[in-house]
mmCIF file of C-alpha atoms in Angstrom:
data_model
loop_
_atom_site.group_PDB
_atom_site.id
_atom_site.type_symbol
_atom_site.label_atom_id
_atom_site.label_comp_id
_atom_site.label_asym_id
_atom_site.label_seq_id
_atom_site.Cartn_x
_atom_site.Cartn_y
_atom_site.Cartn_z
ATOM 1 C CA MET A 1 0.000 0.000 0.000
ATOM 2 C CA SER A 2 1.297 3.452 -0.906
ATOM 3 C CA ILE A 3 2.500 5.653 1.957
ATOM 4 C CA GLU A 4 1.295 9.207 2.475
ATOM 5 C CA THR A 5 4.028 11.835 2.708
ATOM 6 C CA THR A 6 3.839 14.645 5.237
ATOM 7 C CA PHE A 7 2.639 16.960 2.457
ATOM 8 C CA TYR A 8 -0.136 14.603 1.327
ATOM 9 C CA PRO A 9 -2.950 16.459 3.186
ATOM 10 C CA ARG A 10 -2.076 19.715 1.413
ATOM 11 C CA LEU A 11 -1.761 18.029 -1.977
ATOM 12 C CA GLN A 12 -4.983 16.068 -1.487
ATOM 13 C CA ALA A 13 -6.831 19.376 -1.334
ATOM 14 C CA MET A 14 -5.339 20.301 -4.727
ATOM 15 C CA THR A 15 -5.768 17.143 -6.838
ATOM 16 C CA ASP A 16 -7.434 13.746 -7.116
ATOM 17 C CA GLN A 17 -4.945 12.395 -9.680
ATOM 18 C CA TRP A 18 -2.411 10.181 -7.948
ATOM 19 C CA MET A 19 0.216 7.580 -8.689
ATOM 20 C CA ASP A 20 2.596 5.412 -6.705
ATOM 21 C CA LEU A 21 6.227 6.514 -6.854
ATOM 22 C CA PHE A 22 8.752 4.348 -5.018
ATOM 23 C CA GLY A 23 6.036 3.217 -2.609
ATOM 24 C CA TYR A 24 4.610 6.661 -1.796
ATOM 25 C CA TRP A 25 1.597 8.570 -3.054
ATOM 26 C CA ALA A 26 2.653 11.244 -5.516
ATOM 27 C CA PRO A 27 0.390 13.578 -7.515
ATOM 28 C CA ALA A 28 0.341 12.751 -11.228
ATOM 29 C CA VAL A 29 -1.248 16.092 -12.155
ATOM 30 C CA VAL A 30 -2.034 19.025 -9.861
ATOM 31 C CA SER A 31 -3.577 21.527 -12.278
ATOM 32 C CA ASP A 32 -2.651 20.995 -15.937
ATOM 33 C CA THR A 33 0.512 19.229 -17.096
ATOM 34 C CA LEU A 34 1.459 21.773 -19.747
ATOM 35 C CA GLU A 35 0.815 24.678 -17.373
ATOM 36 C CA GLU A 36 2.993 22.946 -14.795
ATOM 37 C CA TYR A 37 5.691 22.399 -17.426
ATOM 38 C CA ARG A 38 5.681 26.059 -18.427
ATOM 39 C CA ALA A 39 5.862 27.183 -14.801
ATOM 40 C CA CYS A 40 9.090 25.268 -14.311
ATOM 41 C CA ARG A 41 10.650 26.365 -17.599
ATOM 42 C CA GLU A 42 9.617 30.025 -17.186
ATOM 43 C CA ALA A 43 9.230 30.722 -13.446
ATOM 44 C CA ALA A 44 9.358 28.053 -10.725
ATOM 45 C CA ALA A 45 7.699 24.768 -9.801
ATOM 46 C CA LEU A 46 7.344 23.065 -6.427
ATOM 47 C CA MET A 47 7.185 19.294 -6.041
ATOM 48 C CA ASP A 48 7.097 16.808 -3.193
ATOM 49 C CA PHE A 49 10.175 14.548 -3.303
ATOM 50 C CA THR A 50 9.805 13.077 0.175
ATOM 51 C CA MET A 51 9.751 9.578 -1.341
ATOM 52 C CA LEU A 52 13.482 9.743 -2.080
ATOM 53 C CA ARG A 53 15.296 7.566 0.452
ATOM 54 C CA LYS A 54 17.562 9.482 2.801
ATOM 55 C CA VAL A 55 20.234 7.912 4.996
ATOM 56 C CA ASP A 56 22.752 9.382 7.432
ATOM 57 C CA ILE A 57 26.028 7.462 7.792
ATOM 58 C CA THR A 58 28.160 8.615 10.712
ATOM 59 C CA GLY A 59 31.205 7.559 12.667
ATOM 60 C CA PRO A 60 34.977 7.420 12.238
ATOM 61 C CA GLY A 61 35.823 6.763 8.578
ATOM 62 C CA ALA A 62 32.258 7.161 7.271
ATOM 63 C CA LEU A 63 33.442 8.756 4.022
ATOM 64 C CA ALA A 64 35.958 5.975 3.367
ATOM 65 C CA PHE A 65 33.250 3.392 4.104
ATOM 66 C CA VAL A 66 30.819 4.938 1.598
ATOM 67 C CA ASN A 67 33.616 5.316 -0.942
ATOM 68 C CA GLY A 68 34.122 1.569 -0.795
ATOM 69 C CA ILE A 69 30.542 1.008 -1.900
ATOM 70 C CA VAL A 70 29.506 3.636 -4.466
ATOM 71 C CA THR A 71 31.078 3.796 -7.942
ATOM 72 C CA ARG A 72 32.143 7.439 -7.726
ATOM 73 C CA ASP A 73 35.347 8.434 -5.943
ATOM 74 C CA VAL A 74 33.619 10.520 -3.282
ATOM 75 C CA SER A 75 36.840 10.772 -1.280
ATOM 76 C CA LYS A 76 37.690 13.681 -3.598
ATOM 77 C CA LEU A 77 34.677 15.691 -2.417
ATOM 78 C CA GLY A 78 35.157 18.521 0.038
ATOM 79 C CA VAL A 79 32.843 19.397 2.909
ATOM 80 C CA GLY A 80 29.627 20.860 1.490
ATOM 81 C CA GLN A 81 29.980 19.150 -1.881
ATOM 82 C CA ILE A 82 27.672 16.602 -3.492
ATOM 83 C CA GLY A 83 28.653 13.682 -5.731
ATOM 84 C CA TYR A 84 26.230 11.904 -8.068
ATOM 85 C CA GLY A 85 26.798 8.336 -9.234
ATOM 86 C CA ALA A 86 25.742 4.719 -8.981
ATOM 87 C CA LEU A 87 25.223 2.226 -6.181
ATOM 88 C CA CYS A 88 25.737 -1.329 -7.439
ATOM 89 C CA ASP A 89 25.370 -4.798 -5.994
ATOM 90 C CA GLU A 90 28.223 -7.248 -5.518
ATOM 91 C CA ASN A 91 27.858 -8.341 -9.157
ATOM 92 C CA GLY A 92 28.235 -4.809 -10.548
ATOM 93 C CA LYS A 93 24.557 -4.344 -11.413
ATOM 94 C CA MET A 94 22.495 -1.268 -10.611
ATOM 95 C CA ILE A 95 20.739 -0.843 -7.296
ATOM 96 C CA ASP A 96 20.265 2.912 -7.452
ATOM 97 C CA ASP A 97 21.481 6.204 -8.828
ATOM 98 C CA CYS A 98 22.294 8.372 -5.863
ATOM 99 C CA THR A 99 23.881 11.449 -4.354
ATOM 100 C CA VAL A 100 26.487 11.528 -1.597
ATOM 101 C CA MET A 101 26.788 14.660 0.551
ATOM 102 C CA VAL A 102 29.906 15.217 2.652
ATOM 103 C CA ARG A 103 29.222 16.941 5.967
ATOM 104 C CA SER A 104 32.618 15.792 7.266
ATOM 105 C CA ALA A 105 34.889 12.783 6.842
ATOM 106 C CA ASP A 106 32.850 11.149 9.609
ATOM 107 C CA ASP A 107 29.380 12.342 8.588
ATOM 108 C CA ILE A 108 27.811 11.483 5.225
ATOM 109 C CA ARG A 109 24.287 12.101 3.998
ATOM 110 C CA PHE A 110 23.084 9.769 1.232
ATOM 111 C CA CYS A 111 20.037 10.072 -1.015
ATOM 112 C CA GLY A 112 18.620 7.503 -3.434
ATOM 113 C CA ALA A 113 15.268 5.934 -4.232
ATOM 114 C CA ASN A 114 15.508 2.285 -3.203
ATOM 115 C CA ASP A 115 14.899 0.631 0.164
ATOM 116 C CA ARG A 116 17.888 -1.613 -0.559
ATOM 117 C CA ASP A 117 20.187 1.393 -0.039
ATOM 118 C CA TYR A 118 19.695 1.585 3.717
ATOM 119 C CA HIS A 119 19.820 -2.178 4.189
ATOM 120 C CA LEU A 120 23.024 -2.434 2.182
ATOM 121 C CA PHE A 121 24.833 0.226 4.219
ATOM 122 C CA HIS A 122 23.441 -1.169 7.470
ATOM 123 C CA GLU A 123 24.600 -4.707 6.679
ATOM 124 C CA LEU A 124 28.079 -3.674 5.536
ATOM 125 C CA ALA A 125 28.800 -1.020 8.158
ATOM 126 C CA PRO A 126 31.781 -1.883 10.367
ATOM 127 C CA GLU A 127 31.728 -1.381 14.123
ATOM 128 C CA GLY A 128 31.597 2.303 14.960
ATOM 129 C CA ILE A 129 29.637 3.348 11.858
ATOM 130 C CA ALA A 130 25.963 4.212 12.470
ATOM 131 C CA VAL A 131 23.477 4.017 9.590
ATOM 132 C CA THR A 132 20.224 5.913 10.186
ATOM 133 C CA GLU A 133 17.240 5.996 7.817
ATOM 134 C CA ILE A 134 15.678 9.497 7.863
ATOM 135 C CA THR A 135 13.268 9.442 4.894
ATOM 136 C CA ASP A 136 10.010 10.094 6.725
ATOM 137 C CA ALA A 137 11.639 12.175 9.452
ATOM 138 C CA THR A 138 12.963 14.576 6.806
ATOM 139 C CA PRO A 139 10.293 15.578 4.255
ATOM 140 C CA HIS A 140 11.726 16.911 1.045
ATOM 141 C CA LEU A 141 10.575 19.584 -1.392
ATOM 142 C CA CYS A 142 12.118 20.659 -4.715
ATOM 143 C CA LEU A 143 11.812 24.163 -6.130
ATOM 144 C CA GLN A 144 12.978 24.273 -9.743
ATOM 145 C CA GLY A 145 12.962 26.964 -12.401
ATOM 146 C CA PRO A 146 14.766 30.110 -13.559
ATOM 147 C CA LEU A 147 13.164 32.247 -10.821
ATOM 148 C CA SER A 148 13.715 29.736 -8.010
ATOM 149 C CA ARG A 149 16.685 31.586 -6.510
ATOM 150 C CA GLU A 150 14.982 34.957 -6.745
ATOM 151 C CA MET A 151 11.904 33.561 -5.025
ATOM 152 C CA LEU A 152 13.811 31.820 -2.235
ATOM 153 C CA GLN A 153 16.089 34.821 -1.720
ATOM 154 C CA SER A 154 13.006 36.860 -0.846
ATOM 155 C CA LEU A 155 12.379 34.468 2.055
ATOM 156 C CA THR A 156 15.855 34.322 3.598
ATOM 157 C CA ALA A 157 18.665 36.544 4.825
ATOM 158 C CA SER A 158 21.241 33.989 3.618
ATOM 159 C CA ASP A 159 23.196 34.692 0.444
ATOM 160 C CA LEU A 160 21.931 32.292 -2.249
ATOM 161 C CA SER A 161 24.033 33.756 -5.043
ATOM 162 C CA ASN A 162 25.888 31.510 -7.453
ATOM 163 C CA ALA A 163 29.178 32.388 -5.758
ATOM 164 C CA ALA A 164 27.891 31.650 -2.266
ATOM 165 C CA PHE A 165 25.903 28.553 -3.223
ATOM 166 C CA PRO A 166 27.337 26.773 -6.300
ATOM 167 C CA TYR A 167 25.829 23.878 -8.249
ATOM 168 C CA TYR A 168 26.083 20.487 -6.533
ATOM 169 C CA THR A 169 26.705 21.870 -3.065
ATOM 170 C CA PHE A 170 24.563 21.996 0.059
ATOM 171 C CA ARG A 171 24.006 24.406 2.929
ATOM 172 C CA GLU A 172 22.920 23.749 6.517
ATOM 173 C CA ASP A 173 22.817 27.353 7.700
ATOM 174 C CA VAL A 174 19.751 28.548 5.783
ATOM 175 C CA GLU A 175 16.276 29.392 7.034
ATOM 176 C CA ILE A 176 13.455 29.776 4.520
ATOM 177 C CA ALA A 177 10.553 31.832 5.876
ATOM 178 C CA GLY A 178 12.011 31.270 9.335
ATOM 179 C CA VAL A 179 12.163 27.468 8.939
ATOM 180 C CA PRO A 180 15.594 25.794 9.174
ATOM 181 C CA VAL A 181 16.299 23.640 6.115
ATOM 182 C CA PHE A 182 18.988 21.373 4.760
ATOM 183 C CA MET A 183 19.294 22.901 1.300
ATOM 184 C CA THR A 184 20.910 21.422 -1.797
ATOM 185 C CA ARG A 185 21.441 23.024 -5.176
ATOM 186 C CA LEU A 186 20.564 20.415 -7.762
ATOM 187 C CA GLY A 187 17.469 18.950 -9.379
ATOM 188 C CA TYR A 188 15.829 16.791 -11.996
ATOM 189 C CA THR A 189 14.702 19.367 -14.538
ATOM 190 C CA ALA A 190 17.893 20.877 -16.075
ATOM 191 C CA GLU A 191 16.812 24.241 -14.687
ATOM 192 C CA LEU A 192 18.249 26.253 -11.815
ATOM 193 C CA GLY A 193 16.866 24.592 -8.732
ATOM 194 C CA TYR A 194 17.039 23.653 -5.086
ATOM 195 C CA GLU A 195 15.946 20.935 -2.703
ATOM 196 C CA LEU A 196 14.646 21.800 0.759
ATOM 197 C CA TRP A 197 14.869 19.079 3.401
ATOM 198 C CA VAL A 198 12.994 19.954 6.559
ATOM 199 C CA ASP A 199 12.292 18.361 9.934
ATOM 200 C CA ARG A 200 8.878 16.722 9.846
ATOM 201 C CA GLU A 201 7.523 18.926 12.624
ATOM 202 C CA HIS A 202 8.137 22.063 10.525
ATOM 203 C CA ALA A 203 7.229 20.624 7.112
ATOM 204 C CA LEU A 204 3.720 22.005 6.750
ATOM 205 C CA GLU A 205 4.847 25.378 8.081
ATOM 206 C CA LEU A 206 7.386 25.517 5.257
ATOM 207 C CA TRP A 207 4.851 24.329 2.671
ATOM 208 C CA ASP A 208 2.296 26.928 3.698
ATOM 209 C CA ALA A 209 4.863 29.731 3.631
ATOM 210 C CA LEU A 210 6.103 28.768 0.160
ATOM 211 C CA LEU A 211 2.603 28.659 -1.295
ATOM 212 C CA ARG A 212 1.513 31.850 0.430
ATOM 213 C CA GLU A 213 4.553 33.884 -0.591
ATOM 214 C CA LEU A 214 5.570 32.388 -3.939
ATOM 215 C CA THR A 215 2.303 31.527 -5.684
ATOM 216 C CA PRO A 216 1.652 35.232 -6.421
ATOM 217 C CA LEU A 217 5.115 35.316 -8.050
ATOM 218 C CA GLY A 218 4.231 32.585 -10.535
ATOM 219 C CA MET A 219 5.214 29.409 -8.703
ATOM 220 C CA LYS A 220 3.048 26.340 -9.314
ATOM 221 C CA VAL A 221 2.859 23.008 -7.524
ATOM 222 C CA ILE A 222 3.430 20.285 -10.090
ATOM 223 C CA GLY A 223 2.936 16.549 -10.497
ATOM 224 C CA MET A 224 4.930 13.618 -11.781
ATOM 225 C CA ASP A 225 3.501 13.735 -15.322
ATOM 226 C CA ALA A 226 5.231 17.077 -15.798
ATOM 227 C CA LEU A 227 8.367 15.674 -14.212
ATOM 228 C CA ASP A 228 8.455 12.957 -16.897
ATOM 229 C CA LEU A 229 8.625 15.692 -19.532
ATOM 230 C CA PHE A 230 11.580 17.321 -17.788
ATOM 231 C CA ARG A 231 13.471 14.110 -17.224
ATOM 232 C CA ILE A 232 13.131 12.825 -20.778
ATOM 233 C CA GLU A 233 14.010 16.163 -22.343
ATOM 234 C CA GLY A 234 16.919 16.503 -19.924
ATOM 235 C CA GLY A 235 18.122 12.899 -20.165
ATOM 236 C CA PHE A 236 17.656 12.018 -16.487
ATOM 237 C CA ILE A 237 17.294 8.354 -15.535
ATOM 238 C CA ILE A 238 14.959 6.637 -13.091
ATOM 239 C CA GLY A 239 15.049 3.225 -11.454
ATOM 240 C CA GLY A 240 12.647 0.670 -12.884
ATOM 241 C CA VAL A 241 12.702 2.356 -16.294
ATOM 242 C CA GLU A 242 16.274 2.970 -17.456
ATOM 243 C CA TYR A 243 17.732 0.420 -15.087
ATOM 244 C CA ASP A 244 16.931 -2.569 -12.908
ATOM 245 C CA PRO A 245 19.088 -5.190 -11.137
ATOM 246 C CA THR A 246 20.158 -6.684 -14.504
ATOM 247 C CA VAL A 247 21.662 -3.439 -15.852
ATOM 248 C CA SER A 248 25.241 -2.145 -15.761
ATOM 249 C CA PRO A 249 26.007 1.526 -15.009
ATOM 250 C CA TYR A 250 27.437 1.755 -18.527
ATOM 251 C CA GLU A 251 24.077 0.844 -20.061
ATOM 252 C CA CYS A 252 22.076 3.484 -18.159
ATOM 253 C CA ALA A 253 24.428 6.449 -18.746
ATOM 254 C CA LEU A 254 26.336 6.234 -15.454
ATOM 255 C CA GLY A 255 29.548 4.744 -16.775
ATOM 256 C CA TRP A 256 31.184 8.161 -16.392
ATOM 257 C CA SER A 257 30.697 7.904 -12.622
ATOM 258 C CA VAL A 258 32.669 4.658 -12.329
ATOM 259 C CA ASP A 259 36.171 5.349 -11.016
ATOM 260 C CA LEU A 260 38.224 2.194 -11.525
ATOM 261 C CA GLU A 261 41.362 3.950 -10.313
ATOM 262 C CA LYS A 262 40.205 4.495 -6.748
ATOM 263 C CA GLY A 263 40.824 0.924 -5.644
ATOM 264 C CA ASP A 264 38.365 -1.766 -4.689
ATOM 265 C CA PHE A 265 34.670 -1.035 -4.225
ATOM 266 C CA GLN A 266 31.474 -3.029 -4.251
ATOM 267 C CA GLY A 267 30.796 -4.657 -7.643
ATOM 268 C CA ARG A 268 34.060 -3.519 -9.208
ATOM 269 C CA GLU A 269 34.863 -6.884 -10.814
ATOM 270 C CA GLY A 270 31.442 -7.159 -12.415
ATOM 271 C CA ILE A 271 31.557 -3.549 -13.572
ATOM 272 C CA VAL A 272 34.921 -4.165 -15.284
ATOM 273 C CA ARG A 273 33.431 -7.249 -16.941
ATOM 274 C CA ASP A 274 30.439 -5.276 -18.211
ATOM 275 C CA ARG A 275 32.404 -2.253 -19.400
ATOM 276 C CA ASP A 276 33.084 -3.876 -22.785
ATOM 277 C CA ALA A 277 30.509 -6.685 -22.726
ATOM 278 C CA THR A 278 27.578 -4.281 -22.412
ATOM 279 C CA THR A 279 26.844 -2.909 -25.880
ATOM 280 C CA LEU A 280 23.724 -0.820 -25.252
ATOM 281 C CA ARG A 281 24.000 2.826 -24.286
ATOM 282 C CA LEU A 282 21.352 5.387 -23.334
ATOM 283 C CA GLY A 283 20.443 8.009 -25.907
ATOM 284 C CA SER A 284 17.459 9.914 -27.280
ATOM 285 C CA VAL A 285 15.236 9.228 -30.273
ATOM 286 C CA MET A 286 12.633 11.399 -31.963
ATOM 287 C CA LEU A 287 9.707 9.576 -33.601
ATOM 288 C CA ASP A 288 7.130 10.711 -36.127
ATOM 289 C CA SER A 289 4.305 9.736 -33.754
ATOM 290 C CA GLY A 290 3.404 7.514 -30.837
ATOM 291 C CA GLY A 291 3.636 9.731 -27.763
ATOM 292 C CA ALA A 292 3.545 7.843 -24.479
ATOM 293 C CA ALA A 293 2.452 4.678 -26.319
ATOM 294 C CA ALA A 294 5.989 4.417 -27.719
ATOM 295 C CA SER A 295 7.300 3.641 -24.226
ATOM 296 C CA GLY A 296 8.834 0.171 -24.296
ATOM 297 C CA ALA A 297 8.749 -0.048 -28.098
ATOM 298 C CA PRO A 298 11.504 -2.116 -29.747
ATOM 299 C CA LEU A 299 13.777 -0.212 -32.124
ATOM 300 C CA PHE A 300 14.928 -1.470 -35.502
ATOM 301 C CA VAL A 301 17.644 -0.386 -37.918
ATOM 302 C CA ASP A 302 17.484 -1.865 -41.434
ATOM 303 C CA GLY A 303 14.974 -4.434 -40.199
ATOM 304 C CA VAL A 304 17.182 -5.679 -37.344
ATOM 305 C CA GLU A 305 16.070 -5.150 -33.749
ATOM 306 C CA VAL A 306 18.793 -3.140 -32.014
ATOM 307 C CA GLY A 307 17.312 -1.657 -28.841
ATOM 308 C CA LEU A 308 14.242 -0.185 -27.217
ATOM 309 C CA VAL A 309 12.555 3.004 -26.072
ATOM 310 C CA THR A 310 12.562 3.127 -22.284
ATOM 311 C CA GLN A 311 9.960 5.901 -22.007
ATOM 312 C CA ALA A 312 8.485 8.382 -24.473
ATOM 313 C CA VAL A 313 6.485 11.589 -24.201
ATOM 314 C CA GLU A 314 5.156 14.340 -26.418
ATOM 315 C CA SER A 315 7.875 16.900 -25.800
ATOM 316 C CA PRO A 316 6.789 20.542 -25.358
ATOM 317 C CA PHE A 317 10.374 21.621 -26.068
ATOM 318 C CA LEU A 318 10.116 19.925 -29.482
ATOM 319 C CA GLY A 319 6.662 21.295 -30.213
ATOM 320 C CA GLY A 320 4.811 18.129 -29.268
ATOM 321 C CA GLN A 321 7.069 15.743 -31.203
ATOM 322 C CA THR A 322 7.421 12.268 -29.710
ATOM 323 C CA LEU A 323 10.699 12.067 -27.817
ATOM 324 C CA GLY A 324 12.003 9.025 -26.031
ATOM 325 C CA LEU A 325 14.957 7.921 -24.005
ATOM 326 C CA ALA A 326 16.266 4.795 -25.673
ATOM 327 C CA LYS A 327 18.856 2.071 -25.315
ATOM 328 C CA ILE A 328 20.773 1.618 -28.547
ATOM 329 C CA PRO A 329 24.182 0.191 -29.516
ATOM 330 C CA LEU A 330 27.005 2.653 -29.050
ATOM 331 C CA ALA A 331 27.895 2.462 -32.753
ATOM 332 C CA LEU A 332 24.385 3.644 -33.659
ATOM 333 C CA LYS A 333 24.221 6.403 -31.064
ATOM 334 C CA VAL A 334 24.894 9.000 -33.722
ATOM 335 C CA PRO A 335 22.473 11.874 -34.364
ATOM 336 C CA GLY A 336 20.723 11.286 -37.669
ATOM 337 C CA THR A 337 20.765 7.483 -37.502
ATOM 338 C CA LYS A 338 17.407 6.325 -38.877
ATOM 339 C CA VAL A 339 15.377 4.013 -36.669
ATOM 340 C CA VAL A 340 11.941 2.415 -36.699
ATOM 341 C CA ALA A 341 9.924 1.908 -33.508
ATOM 342 C CA ARG A 342 7.218 -0.752 -33.410
ATOM 343 C CA VAL A 343 4.383 0.973 -31.548
ATOM 344 C CA ASP A 344 1.243 -1.075 -30.943
ATOM 345 C CA GLY A 345 2.082 -3.266 -33.924
ATOM 346 C CA GLU A 346 2.772 -0.401 -36.309
ATOM 347 C CA ASP A 347 6.166 0.741 -37.568
ATOM 348 C CA VAL A 348 6.893 4.394 -36.756
ATOM 349 C CA PRO A 349 9.925 6.070 -38.376
ATOM 350 C CA GLY A 350 12.303 8.197 -36.368
ATOM 351 C CA GLU A 351 15.919 9.021 -35.787
ATOM 352 C CA VAL A 352 18.566 9.241 -33.107
ATOM 353 C CA VAL A 353 18.990 12.821 -31.869
ATOM 354 C CA GLU A 354 21.434 14.692 -29.677
ATOM 355 C CA HIS A 355 21.293 13.421 -26.093
ATOM 356 C CA PRO A 356 19.885 15.019 -24.099
ATOM 357 C CA VAL A 357 17.889 17.334 -26.304
ATOM 358 C CA TYR A 358 17.514 19.982 -23.591
ATOM 359 C CA GLU A 359 20.438 21.752 -21.944
ATOM 360 C CA LYS A 360 23.114 19.133 -22.574
ATOM 361 C CA GLN A 361 25.764 21.236 -20.832
ATOM 362 C CA ARG A 362 23.420 22.067 -17.914
ATOM 363 C CA ARG A 363 24.209 25.748 -18.398
ATOM 364 C CA LYS A 364 20.949 26.903 -16.822
ATOM 365 C CA ALA A 365 21.303 24.656 -13.776
ATOM 366 C CA LYS A 366 24.955 25.650 -13.337
ATOM 367 C CA GLU A 367 24.189 29.268 -14.208
ATOM 368 C CA LEU A 368 26.930 29.416 -16.818
ATOM 369 C CA ALA A 369 24.996 31.526 -19.333
#
């Protein structure tokens, strides 16, 4: 049965369209998907991300312990920095894509989307390392969009400028509308954005303040249908769609996060095996038609099945054209390669396009423009 987040009572008053996301109730649509999309691309959008699994790992050598499990060399991160990468099982297959936040060498905050994360750390932790699951104790909101900083800056005395708060860092000294938050600068939309983690007892106070103060400025609460548009345009992956426990990091676009030079870590042998043995790579395809129905469609080149569409949408950025994330052989991952998708028994022409199609260099999120 799906779990209600702390923000569920407020969201329930706004929508009756729900879905299960990682075991929690999440709104599919709050108002109108295209309106929600435009709010995020043009102003700011608020979403409930409480369902992401959050774990604190503390004790002497916590950073070294985590570094021996995740694929990324997080030992290179400084205090206040965030590293994104993969968490794999002992065979080198995907458990989760995740972020690691360094509070100190002995205090690590981890965020993923799979219950296996906590159990894995708990089972492997040596004596002296405490592993604490804080998902429900720490509700989690995301504010994304080009005006997100401007809006949040109006609610805090802290300096949220690019210089004071760079991309892929976090802050623990910020209050938003008087509510203390653990604040990260990252997101899932390819726009400038932030995450606000808050103690459960203050969660609704923060929610109410954000809606009261920021709705008049153009902020909208959005659902997961809009988030699918952002993630597919931006090339972001999600567990259960782009990867499962049979998939290598190389196949789901996380090969870059594998650091084979850092020494031994969980799954290293299997990851090395799959580096060359795994031929599929994640890319993007544009189809003549199909929309969401093209999700899961096999892809053909010259009559030979070569891959599949993981999920497809009608992309607002492409004027409603069908856009899908797709797994295709590396040799065919060349923009302009002609493909055919078999959608509901019909062959739909298309082609491989630049991946991702939106903000490949993440210039908006990094504020490099």
